[in-house]
XYZ file of C-alpha atoms in Angstrom:
779
model
C 96.220 78.559 25.390
C 98.579 75.804 26.445
C 99.826 73.095 24.977
C 96.107 71.071 24.545
C 96.414 67.958 23.007
C 94.031 64.351 22.389
C 91.012 64.065 25.175
C 91.307 68.007 25.462
C 87.980 69.939 26.090
C 89.232 73.211 24.408
C 86.277 75.521 23.903
C 86.306 76.390 19.503
C 88.650 79.259 18.435
C 85.798 79.554 15.859
C 83.352 80.798 18.642
C 85.179 83.848 18.805
C 84.250 85.172 15.564
C 81.199 83.921 14.985
C 79.078 84.533 18.369
C 81.024 88.671 17.918
C 79.441 88.655 14.667
C 82.534 89.539 12.365
C 82.244 85.188 11.077
C 81.813 85.622 7.503
C 78.617 84.121 5.692
C 78.801 84.098 1.867
C 76.373 87.548 2.445
C 78.892 89.265 3.985
C 81.372 89.216 0.941
C 80.782 92.195 -1.357
C 82.396 93.352 -4.201
C 82.572 96.565 -5.732
C 80.144 97.813 -8.372
C 77.734 93.415 -7.796
C 74.890 93.341 -9.137
C 72.341 91.207 -8.190
C 70.960 88.030 -9.686
C 67.173 86.602 -8.312
C 65.729 83.611 -10.107
C 62.390 83.129 -12.275
C 61.453 79.495 -11.328
C 59.263 76.572 -12.616
C 54.526 76.880 -10.789
C 54.614 73.352 -12.043
C 56.057 69.900 -11.387
C 55.684 68.718 -15.191
C 55.034 71.313 -17.638
C 56.516 71.003 -21.351
C 57.674 74.767 -21.341
C 56.841 76.327 -24.900
C 57.872 79.485 -25.177
C 59.974 82.413 -22.754
C 58.758 85.744 -23.722
C 61.375 87.790 -21.379
C 60.352 91.644 -23.123
C 59.768 92.928 -21.200
C 61.852 92.403 -17.991
C 64.536 93.473 -20.382
C 63.665 96.787 -19.865
C 62.911 97.263 -16.896
C 64.277 99.582 -14.472
C 67.727 98.458 -13.239
C 67.879 95.411 -15.766
C 71.304 94.287 -16.729
C 70.337 91.487 -18.432
C 68.294 87.997 -18.864
C 69.274 85.113 -19.575
C 67.325 81.765 -20.791
C 68.874 78.689 -21.193
C 69.346 78.655 -24.612
C 72.494 81.308 -23.419
C 73.736 79.940 -21.309
C 73.966 76.317 -24.221
C 75.461 79.261 -26.714
C 78.236 80.214 -23.989
C 79.272 76.570 -22.732
C 77.005 76.714 -19.614
C 75.810 73.141 -20.728
C 75.265 70.316 -18.010
C 74.161 69.590 -14.363
C 76.466 66.011 -13.807
C 75.193 63.332 -11.795
C 78.968 61.672 -10.447
C 78.327 58.207 -9.689
C 75.493 55.885 -10.053
C 74.912 52.639 -9.000
C 75.490 49.718 -11.231
C 72.762 47.302 -13.597
C 71.641 43.038 -12.763
C 73.447 43.195 -15.666
C 76.327 45.021 -13.974
C 76.932 48.642 -16.392
C 75.499 52.194 -14.693
C 72.230 53.353 -16.506
C 72.863 57.055 -17.738
C 71.860 59.877 -16.059
C 69.065 62.095 -18.225
C 70.248 65.263 -19.110
C 69.508 68.640 -16.414
C 70.337 71.372 -17.954
C 71.429 73.572 -15.985
C 68.411 76.220 -16.574
C 64.929 74.456 -17.758
C 65.162 74.056 -21.679
C 62.084 71.876 -23.109
C 60.253 70.566 -20.106
C 60.330 71.096 -16.235
C 60.524 68.399 -14.059
C 59.993 69.672 -10.505
C 57.780 72.670 -7.964
C 60.668 75.593 -8.422
C 62.838 74.305 -10.058
C 64.919 77.347 -12.136
C 63.632 78.279 -15.654
C 65.188 82.024 -16.419
C 67.832 84.907 -14.307
C 67.902 88.394 -14.098
C 70.694 90.153 -12.746
C 70.008 93.980 -12.090
C 71.358 96.847 -9.900
C 69.281 95.559 -6.738
C 67.744 92.580 -5.451
C 64.297 94.266 -5.796
C 64.532 96.167 -8.772
C 65.934 92.156 -9.987
C 62.843 89.871 -8.788
C 60.389 93.470 -9.715
C 61.874 91.969 -13.309
C 61.244 88.105 -13.040
C 57.657 88.457 -12.449
C 57.725 90.385 -15.923
C 58.910 87.439 -17.457
C 56.118 85.258 -19.643
C 56.393 81.802 -19.106
C 53.538 79.894 -21.907
C 53.526 75.747 -19.880
C 51.793 73.258 -21.163
C 50.572 70.893 -18.651
C 51.678 67.581 -17.974
C 50.532 64.492 -15.499
C 52.479 64.656 -12.130
C 54.217 61.495 -10.322
C 54.670 62.659 -7.399
C 55.611 59.492 -4.949
C 57.592 56.844 -5.766
C 55.170 54.030 -5.979
C 52.200 56.223 -8.398
C 56.190 57.036 -10.661
C 56.729 53.237 -10.847
C 52.814 51.800 -12.141
C 52.314 50.246 -15.255
C 51.089 53.497 -17.797
C 52.905 55.936 -15.399
C 53.574 59.153 -16.696
C 57.400 59.584 -18.051
C 59.670 61.998 -16.816
C 62.316 61.728 -19.438
C 60.746 60.739 -23.263
C 64.155 58.549 -23.706
C 64.297 57.534 -20.464
C 62.117 53.785 -20.051
C 59.656 54.464 -17.111
C 60.631 56.215 -13.536
C 62.805 53.309 -12.867
C 66.160 54.692 -12.999
C 68.037 51.776 -11.292
C 67.524 47.834 -9.964
C 70.233 47.128 -7.735
C 71.487 44.592 -5.654
C 74.363 43.783 -2.840
C 74.621 40.143 -1.141
C 74.239 36.286 -1.163
C 70.102 35.314 -2.418
C 70.641 32.070 -2.464
C 72.849 31.908 0.764
C 70.254 33.983 2.157
C 67.427 31.989 0.442
C 68.177 29.019 2.398
C 69.454 30.559 5.725
C 65.098 31.595 5.350
C 64.428 28.640 5.084
C 66.004 26.901 8.144
C 64.442 29.423 9.999
C 61.575 28.790 13.295
C 60.534 32.015 12.346
C 60.615 34.828 10.305
C 59.424 38.924 10.909
C 58.844 41.210 8.362
C 58.605 45.280 9.045
C 57.379 47.609 6.624
C 58.646 51.323 7.097
C 58.466 54.282 5.594
C 61.949 56.577 6.230
C 60.230 60.146 5.283
C 61.364 62.750 2.859
C 63.119 65.676 5.057
C 64.753 69.120 3.680
C 68.189 70.045 5.419
C 66.469 73.611 6.046
C 70.328 75.043 7.081
C 69.895 77.955 8.463
C 72.384 79.893 5.883
C 70.397 79.847 3.182
C 72.791 78.902 0.167
C 74.711 81.553 -2.035
C 77.366 82.896 -3.938
C 79.045 85.756 -5.647
C 80.406 85.082 -8.987
C 83.471 87.214 -10.987
C 84.664 87.228 -13.905
C 88.311 89.850 -14.310
C 88.984 89.105 -18.556
C 90.929 85.847 -17.575
C 89.906 84.256 -14.710
C 86.427 82.943 -13.089
C 86.057 83.466 -8.668
C 82.926 81.948 -7.447
C 82.272 82.582 -3.103
C 79.957 79.978 -1.644
C 79.447 78.432 1.049
C 79.923 74.818 0.545
C 81.500 71.324 2.046
C 84.322 71.005 -1.122
C 86.026 73.852 -2.886
C 88.126 71.467 -4.852
C 84.953 68.508 -6.100
C 82.436 71.796 -6.385
C 85.758 73.183 -9.207
C 86.196 69.513 -10.481
C 82.535 68.868 -10.930
C 82.263 72.483 -13.259
C 84.694 72.199 -15.019
C 84.828 68.179 -15.883
C 88.337 67.742 -14.641
C 87.777 64.153 -13.108
C 84.211 63.205 -15.519
C 81.169 65.827 -17.134
C 81.615 68.914 -17.135
C 79.388 71.471 -16.592
C 80.345 74.573 -18.102
C 83.353 75.203 -20.719
C 86.191 76.595 -18.136
C 89.648 74.731 -17.988
C 89.757 74.063 -14.553
C 93.130 76.746 -14.054
C 90.809 79.298 -15.154
C 88.144 79.306 -12.009
C 88.907 79.342 -8.252
C 86.037 78.409 -5.768
C 86.702 80.129 -1.992
C 84.083 78.288 1.003
C 84.128 81.481 3.445
C 82.398 80.609 7.226
C 79.780 77.455 6.198
C 76.403 78.195 8.509
C 75.189 74.427 8.042
C 76.298 72.006 5.787
C 75.081 68.276 6.525
C 75.095 66.815 2.976
C 73.299 69.160 0.970
C 76.183 71.953 0.325
C 78.194 69.284 -0.771
C 76.511 69.197 -4.381
C 76.071 71.842 -7.259
C 73.360 73.344 -8.542
C 72.143 75.564 -11.002
C 72.709 79.314 -9.150
C 76.011 79.468 -8.947
C 76.358 77.836 -12.330
C 74.067 80.449 -14.017
C 75.592 82.799 -11.379
C 78.877 81.609 -13.436
C 77.265 82.002 -17.088
C 76.015 85.745 -15.695
C 78.958 88.035 -14.672
C 80.882 87.424 -17.738
C 77.597 88.426 -20.059
C 77.149 91.367 -17.422
C 81.188 92.319 -17.177
C 80.348 92.584 -12.942
C 80.270 90.586 -10.212
C 76.453 88.976 -9.351
C 75.723 88.339 -6.476
C 72.739 85.421 -5.101
C 71.452 84.564 -1.696
C 68.667 82.594 -2.107
C 65.432 82.487 1.187
C 64.508 80.145 2.746
C 61.302 79.201 0.086
C 64.567 78.791 -2.890
C 66.048 77.104 -0.439
C 62.728 74.441 0.763
C 62.406 73.887 -3.036
C 65.530 73.178 -4.924
C 68.149 72.613 -2.055
C 68.589 68.709 -1.734
C 66.409 66.942 0.134
C 67.195 63.381 2.472
C 66.203 60.317 3.088
C 62.421 59.569 1.022
C 62.255 55.479 1.270
C 60.038 52.992 1.681
C 61.166 49.787 3.567
C 59.992 46.119 3.445
C 62.653 44.010 5.721
C 63.262 40.354 6.366
C 64.665 38.955 9.835
C 65.484 34.846 9.766
C 65.037 33.604 13.497
C 65.630 30.296 15.300
C 63.652 28.724 17.700
C 66.911 30.470 20.436
C 66.286 33.496 18.986
C 69.349 33.439 16.946
C 69.099 35.929 13.669
C 70.357 33.825 10.987
C 69.148 36.370 8.063
C 68.299 39.533 6.665
C 66.600 40.488 3.977
C 65.712 44.114 2.549
C 63.125 45.365 -0.407
C 63.586 49.567 -0.908
C 62.344 51.179 -3.111
C 64.504 54.667 -3.046
C 63.278 58.957 -3.848
C 65.603 60.639 -6.872
C 63.076 63.248 -7.465
C 63.312 64.717 -11.108
C 66.729 64.536 -12.038
C 70.031 62.741 -11.009
C 72.028 65.274 -8.055
C 75.938 63.812 -7.990
C 74.975 61.484 -5.333
C 71.721 60.753 -5.554
C 71.846 57.478 -6.143
C 74.017 56.024 -4.379
C 72.126 57.271 -1.201
C 69.220 54.425 -1.279
C 71.917 52.173 -2.894
C 75.658 51.750 -2.508
C 75.757 54.701 0.321
C 73.656 53.129 3.341
C 72.714 49.127 2.855
C 76.494 47.650 3.201
C 75.409 48.397 6.826
C 71.816 46.378 7.701
C 74.173 43.932 9.335
C 73.387 46.473 12.269
C 76.245 44.902 15.136
C 74.918 41.685 14.803
C 75.874 38.673 13.244
C 74.416 37.233 11.207
C 74.754 33.953 8.009
C 73.648 36.038 4.759
C 72.068 39.334 3.330
C 70.482 40.209 -0.078
C 69.277 44.014 -0.397
C 67.332 44.688 -3.273
C 66.797 48.441 -4.551
C 64.576 49.954 -7.180
C 65.588 53.273 -7.472
C 62.756 55.911 -9.188
C 62.869 58.927 -9.928
C 59.638 61.766 -9.435
C 58.259 65.271 -10.147
C 59.923 66.244 -7.425
C 63.184 69.229 -6.396
C 66.337 66.436 -6.528
C 66.671 63.996 -3.617
C 71.232 63.284 -1.786
C 72.628 63.179 0.951
C 71.382 64.713 4.250
C 73.149 64.022 7.978
C 74.422 60.245 7.126
C 73.803 60.107 4.239
C 72.791 56.157 4.011
C 73.458 54.909 6.819
C 70.370 56.116 9.411
C 67.928 54.573 6.786
C 69.203 51.455 7.231
C 69.759 52.297 11.347
C 65.730 52.569 11.315
C 65.637 49.117 9.827
C 67.373 46.977 11.272
C 66.775 48.069 15.328
C 62.932 48.614 13.900
C 63.135 44.659 12.897
C 64.517 44.157 15.911
C 62.298 45.052 18.911
C 59.875 43.513 16.771
C 61.676 41.120 16.663
C 61.116 40.686 20.246
C 57.994 42.097 21.891
C 56.735 38.592 18.027
C 59.346 36.360 20.353
C 58.668 37.001 24.489
C 62.461 38.170 24.323
C 63.088 41.705 26.331
C 65.276 44.328 23.245
C 68.297 44.072 25.441
C 68.473 39.987 25.872
C 67.944 39.648 21.240
C 71.163 41.891 21.424
C 72.874 40.525 23.815
C 72.389 37.722 21.706
C 73.752 38.437 18.751
C 75.726 41.045 18.666
C 78.962 40.420 17.254
C 81.270 39.692 20.259
C 85.057 42.178 20.863
C 87.175 38.771 20.164
C 85.794 38.548 16.058
C 87.044 41.802 15.121
C 88.196 42.983 12.400
C 85.198 41.423 11.551
C 83.710 41.072 7.351
C 79.416 41.381 7.645
C 78.065 39.498 4.696
C 77.318 42.539 3.123
C 80.987 43.461 2.646
C 81.419 45.655 5.482
C 84.803 44.830 7.439
C 84.263 46.264 10.999
C 87.096 46.981 12.609
C 86.043 46.766 16.359
C 83.751 47.159 18.741
C 82.582 46.630 22.093
C 78.352 46.571 21.108
C 77.439 44.517 25.061
C 79.647 46.612 27.887
C 77.871 49.853 25.311
C 74.566 48.594 25.754
C 74.554 47.498 29.397
C 76.600 51.252 30.682
C 73.964 52.626 29.199
C 70.596 51.051 30.529
C 72.797 51.254 33.998
C 72.773 54.606 33.335
C 68.755 54.475 32.067
C 68.089 52.445 34.978
C 66.566 49.808 32.956
C 65.186 47.406 35.578
C 63.189 49.898 37.066
C 61.065 50.788 33.931
C 58.050 48.467 34.361
C 57.872 49.707 37.222
C 58.009 53.351 36.343
C 55.304 52.595 33.357
C 52.913 51.477 36.220
C 53.570 54.421 38.245
C 52.057 56.426 34.147
C 49.500 54.543 34.069
C 48.328 55.508 37.486
C 48.112 59.079 36.224
C 46.372 58.387 32.550
C 50.185 58.215 30.947
C 51.009 56.109 28.495
C 54.709 55.067 29.154
C 57.751 53.501 26.581
C 61.777 53.342 26.570
C 62.599 52.811 23.694
C 66.528 51.294 22.183
C 68.501 51.738 19.681
C 71.595 50.247 19.118
C 73.444 51.556 15.842
C 76.332 50.766 14.351
C 77.715 53.144 10.483
C 80.647 53.105 8.293
C 82.257 57.321 7.690
C 86.112 58.464 7.526
C 87.950 56.386 5.162
C 87.795 57.981 1.368
C 90.260 59.490 -1.153
C 93.517 61.187 -0.693
C 93.693 64.146 2.053
C 96.074 66.583 1.589
C 97.815 68.690 4.955
C 101.000 71.342 4.223
C 102.838 72.590 6.391
C 104.740 75.664 7.326
C 106.206 77.343 9.225
C 107.511 82.096 9.264
C 110.402 83.631 10.408
C 107.829 84.697 13.982
C 108.046 80.720 15.214
C 104.134 80.960 13.982
C 102.783 78.284 12.324
C 100.467 77.330 9.404
C 98.330 74.508 8.109
C 96.410 74.033 4.617
C 94.744 71.572 4.710
C 92.226 69.654 2.191
C 89.240 69.240 4.958
C 87.694 72.410 5.404
C 85.431 73.297 8.138
C 81.397 74.043 7.969
C 80.690 74.248 11.139
C 81.652 71.572 12.744
C 85.937 73.296 14.398
C 88.210 71.547 12.525
C 90.139 74.822 13.003
C 90.639 73.884 17.399
C 91.048 70.164 16.405
C 93.926 70.392 13.800
C 95.367 73.550 15.758
C 95.139 70.607 19.601
C 96.796 68.473 16.665
C 99.430 70.557 15.632
C 100.318 71.832 19.422
C 100.134 68.882 20.237
C 103.122 67.363 17.793
C 104.779 70.459 18.233
C 105.318 71.150 21.554
C 103.802 74.766 20.728
C 101.250 77.149 21.310
C 97.835 76.703 19.919
C 97.967 80.468 19.535
C 100.852 80.420 17.170
C 99.316 78.039 14.433
C 96.600 79.442 12.062
C 94.492 76.626 10.163
C 93.510 78.167 6.299
C 90.726 75.550 4.416
C 88.123 76.147 1.114
C 90.796 78.558 -0.891
C 91.516 76.563 -4.609
C 93.887 78.763 -5.041
C 95.925 78.790 -1.438
C 94.855 75.205 -1.101
C 96.982 72.874 -3.353
C 93.841 69.762 -3.264
C 91.702 68.474 -1.002
C 88.442 66.650 -0.218
C 86.697 68.768 2.116
C 83.800 67.744 4.284
C 81.678 64.715 4.169
C 81.505 61.434 5.698
C 82.615 62.062 9.265
C 86.282 61.509 7.554
C 87.412 65.044 8.581
C 89.878 63.858 11.775
C 90.183 60.399 10.846
C 92.084 61.332 7.485
C 91.957 65.202 7.652
C 93.705 64.603 11.313
C 95.639 61.773 10.221
C 97.177 63.611 7.595
C 97.804 67.012 9.846
C 99.853 65.516 12.245
C 102.125 63.471 9.612
C 103.029 66.012 7.803
C 103.902 67.785 10.802
C 106.262 64.706 12.296
C 107.561 65.646 7.896
C 108.547 68.780 9.330
C 110.432 67.324 12.565
C 112.476 65.232 10.125
C 113.165 68.447 7.545
C 113.414 70.532 11.129
C 116.487 68.416 11.912
C 118.338 68.939 9.178
C 118.348 72.377 9.986
C 119.273 72.063 13.871
C 122.210 69.777 12.937
C 124.204 72.530 11.162
C 122.427 75.384 14.139
C 123.729 73.216 16.466
C 127.211 71.877 14.451
C 125.928 68.018 15.287
C 125.060 65.624 12.744
C 121.334 65.262 11.879
C 121.226 61.773 13.826
C 122.200 62.719 16.776
C 119.653 65.466 16.467
C 115.964 64.568 18.159
C 112.573 67.031 18.195
C 110.599 67.199 21.705
C 108.227 69.869 23.503
C 108.794 71.555 20.590
C 112.772 72.392 21.130
C 115.312 69.880 18.923
C 118.317 68.709 21.194
C 121.781 66.730 20.704
C 121.188 63.628 22.575
C 122.393 63.585 25.500
C 123.199 66.754 26.529
C 121.243 70.205 27.363
C 122.101 72.192 23.661
C 118.863 72.889 22.431
C 117.572 74.921 20.109
C 113.778 75.755 19.150
C 111.167 75.388 16.524
C 111.489 79.034 16.062
C 115.179 79.638 15.847
C 115.124 76.181 13.465
C 112.238 78.074 11.450
C 114.147 80.814 10.940
C 117.243 79.568 9.718
C 115.158 77.882 6.971
C 115.138 81.521 5.478
C 119.567 81.248 5.538
C 120.691 79.666 2.656
C 124.054 78.537 4.375
C 121.998 76.999 6.700
C 119.342 75.219 4.726
C 119.996 71.734 3.431
C 119.145 71.929 -0.300
C 116.098 69.019 0.478
C 114.422 71.670 1.946
C 112.443 74.571 1.801
C 112.000 78.449 3.276
C 110.277 77.602 5.941
C 110.406 73.999 6.219
C 107.662 73.608 4.377
C 105.992 70.295 4.364
C 103.579 68.610 2.283
C 102.162 65.283 2.665
C 99.084 63.696 0.391
C 97.505 61.147 3.234
C 96.771 57.284 2.035
C 93.040 56.450 1.862
C 92.648 55.686 5.074
C 89.971 52.595 6.058
C 86.347 53.255 6.884
C 85.595 53.852 10.463
C 82.078 52.167 12.433
C 81.206 55.227 15.012
C 78.542 53.067 17.014
C 76.399 53.124 21.034
C 73.589 52.631 22.474
C 70.831 54.773 22.684
C 67.814 54.742 25.230
C 65.140 56.734 24.793
C 62.440 57.352 27.804
C 59.144 58.759 27.258
C 55.655 59.026 29.012
C 52.280 59.981 25.730
C 48.928 62.001 26.909
C 46.323 59.973 25.594
C 44.281 62.717 25.702
C 46.429 64.432 23.239
C 48.881 62.115 21.974
C 51.880 65.132 23.619
C 55.198 63.173 24.068
C 57.128 64.501 26.589
C 60.734 63.369 26.747
C 61.286 61.863 31.073
C 65.519 60.766 29.714
C 67.709 59.971 27.046
C 70.935 57.919 26.711
C 73.725 57.350 25.495
C 76.434 55.458 25.441
C 79.495 56.416 21.902
C 82.034 54.203 21.124
C 83.798 56.943 17.977
C 86.889 55.830 19.124
C 90.198 57.252 20.652
C 88.587 60.940 21.483
C 90.488 64.519 20.517
C 88.196 66.720 22.437
C 84.845 65.746 24.184
C 82.868 69.461 24.598
C 83.306 69.105 20.765
C 82.147 65.688 20.357
C 79.066 66.108 22.598
C 77.819 68.844 20.534
C 78.795 66.959 17.707
C 76.480 63.646 19.006
C 73.844 65.717 20.760
C 72.873 68.268 17.290
C 73.014 65.166 15.977
C 70.615 63.198 18.064
C 68.596 66.456 17.332
C 67.494 66.571 13.968
C 67.457 62.511 14.137
C 64.291 63.067 16.488
C 62.881 66.084 14.435
C 63.350 63.038 11.555
C 60.755 60.948 13.791
C 58.564 63.436 15.247
C 58.436 66.643 13.870
C 59.783 66.506 9.809
C 57.773 66.214 6.584
C 58.311 67.227 3.606
C 54.750 67.156 2.188
C 53.683 67.362 -1.756
C 50.252 66.888 -3.397
C 49.512 64.332 -6.671
C 50.169 67.470 -8.381
C 53.797 67.833 -6.900
C 52.689 71.200 -5.473
C 55.311 71.274 -2.034
C 52.094 72.251 0.948
C 55.413 73.237 4.041
C 57.442 75.205 2.026
C 58.354 77.221 4.558
C 59.031 77.415 8.271
C 54.986 78.300 8.768
C 54.060 74.717 8.047
C 57.558 72.629 7.911
C 57.512 71.706 11.941
C 61.147 71.620 13.194
C 62.664 70.520 16.062
C 62.953 73.479 18.918
C 65.439 73.617 22.609
C 61.806 73.007 24.531
C 60.853 69.661 22.199
C 64.958 68.151 22.368
C 65.621 66.032 25.498
C 68.797 67.062 27.894
C 70.879 64.021 26.575
C 72.602 61.898 29.076
C 75.186 61.903 26.727
C 78.447 59.643 28.027
C 81.214 57.298 25.878
C 83.328 54.939 25.618
C 86.924 54.517 24.259
C 87.607 51.460 21.706
C 90.448 53.053 19.245
C 90.211 52.193 15.804
C 92.780 50.301 13.873
C 92.427 52.291 11.042
C 94.235 55.248 11.067
C 96.712 56.670 13.124
C 94.438 58.995 14.952
C 92.052 56.115 16.556
C 88.962 58.679 15.303
C 85.983 56.972 14.816
C 83.767 59.728 12.944
C 81.080 62.209 15.180
C 79.467 63.860 12.771
C 76.532 62.300 12.074
C 76.202 59.088 14.444
C 73.955 61.693 16.763
C 71.877 61.163 13.799
C 71.360 57.462 13.290
C 71.427 56.558 16.811
C 68.895 58.070 18.011
C 65.707 58.319 14.735
C 65.017 54.158 15.596
C 65.686 55.041 19.417
C 62.723 57.423 19.583
C 60.291 55.100 17.498
C 61.365 52.498 19.815
C 60.152 54.264 22.426
C 56.855 55.487 20.852
C 56.247 52.237 19.885
C 56.824 50.070 23.009
C 54.312 53.760 24.809
C 51.737 52.163 22.551
C 52.266 48.499 22.522
C 49.798 47.823 25.582
C 47.191 49.462 23.440
C 48.313 46.860 20.229
C 49.556 49.799 18.590
C 52.289 47.827 16.851
C 53.467 50.634 14.279
C 52.270 54.030 12.906
C 54.421 55.982 10.577
C 57.587 59.231 10.430
C 57.101 62.295 11.627
C 55.276 60.940 15.012
C 53.483 63.556 15.486
C 51.041 63.878 18.073
C 47.326 63.417 15.910
C 48.921 59.837 14.337
C 49.884 59.133 17.683
C 46.235 60.797 19.187
C 43.801 58.222 15.966
C 46.514 55.301 16.558
C 45.088 55.216 20.052
C 41.225 55.576 19.512
C 41.496 53.487 17.024
C 42.840 50.899 18.848
C 39.538 52.035 22.096
C 37.794 51.584 19.386
C 38.773 48.250 18.283
C 39.156 46.845 21.959
C 36.043 47.770 23.158
């Protein structure tokens, strides 16, 4: 394949097994004497559980066991831990309400697990689950945030005051109020960030085993080590009374995670309990309905934002007040998403004097909400970029010119925003103008008129996004070389389809001067990999990739010690280049493979070098990176139907130094597709009784290939100083930039009719209704 490294558009090596059907996902893994688990779920959003009668189910054909929460608690399976809750006004974080693995005395959302059945076959388990009789006493329901916070609203938890989990804020309120006091104009906007179902193509699943001493859990996850720690309580509250050394977590191939598979769910814990209880491997694979009901959902925020502006069109300050929904229970990062994860990015790419954010995190009788691709940053970008466009319209200044006046200048970096984010680098005006040129921005008004002559409404929407990613804790890498010269990379990062096997192979091959075919990358097994953070926050390349390069360089230093013995030279005289060690100034060389083979010889290997040149590096935490870019979306709307047609979609991104342009484009365009999905199609809808009314693909609308535009994608490399590769995260960037760009395009198309806002998803029906209202008003 050749020695491909930074900047080479290599196709993913993982794709060979995926396209030939030889990938191995959780549901592909089976064990001898395996049994199957089915889950009985609550049909009510809020009810007391008066009794559970499992008598008939226990004697059904094929049944090995029927279990409720008291069975789990007796065996030490007690809790679903929450990880991070932000502090309230007094500086202390509230305790998360208790979340049992199976419903205990009360159910709080439709789909909450109540009991499990283990049987010889899946059909037998499902049939038996229907024989369980649960006596429910229904309670009043609060399914939306505003109702949950109203006076006298039904409480989800008796030992918790109201349904407000925490009231959180950030920024300088006094400085913000002072900036607003001197403003010549204040522009306000109210926005709903609609709730989204992750809908990964591979539903969640779990295979649990117990060998009499240790548990093994095989499951598609974004972090095997994190999952093990949440279960065993290695770093805090634990879900089960299992010592960390008694649990192995294995992650096979994963068919889509998008944040949702970062977390610990009820079913894997129930399967771990059940495998010991029945003495056999226990397998559970969720169906699509179960995914809609019990996977964590994303987004679900209500925002009121205000921008203080001078008469010259300079932004002075922003203030935002929000409601954020966490659902019925607190998922591990759930309370962080509407607060700490995204609010720091509400300043966008703009030079502001002050900012203040106020958030009420609310509990409702709905499925838990947690990170979904972007995790707070798309919500922040949507608020700012919708607000900027509204400000431009009210001031009569072109959107590009208003942004140009307020962008942070390149010479201002490093730049600390009023909300404390340490932006590392950026050339915002340059990227915006490159995108505008490719989109023929200057010719748009003529295109708008041409469309109007055909009875169509034409709109051109801009967003300039920025996000924070790539930082976080220490990352782990271990490299070794076998006697045949093959390099094994063990990384604490984890592949969820982004292509880390390929990128880490590229980095290893470039650093060591070898072929990519000679590199094997392994991830996701807690017995095989000592530690790791998994995948999340677009940090794989900045943190994990940097760790791989650092470890490869350390391996070279180990190799020099062995090469010195082989070449009978002093270590200081050994240099390394193109896969070979050389005595400086001579043509005497030895290959990496020969040195690795010699390292297995005690007579040639120094005491401080392990056989195979084994090298382990714990990459220190790296600072966040700040990908940014301009999205320009041009659409046409049919006034008679409200249907949208994409005319053009241009992206100009700054993702730092690029390792693999081909894979980068796939990440950006995939993310953009998901952002378009939120803007135009997707929304999970609960009715007033807490029932999910669109819990299947029959009525939950996702974008398809025929309603995603052909993207005109390009990038400009502005290196990040935050990590040794100069990389900025790419996994979530497309999602963050696309939603406001599409929404702004729709509003721009409808603005001549006097329409200033439509809530997402901006469906043809909503657009048609807005056109009809505008026509009636005009008449």
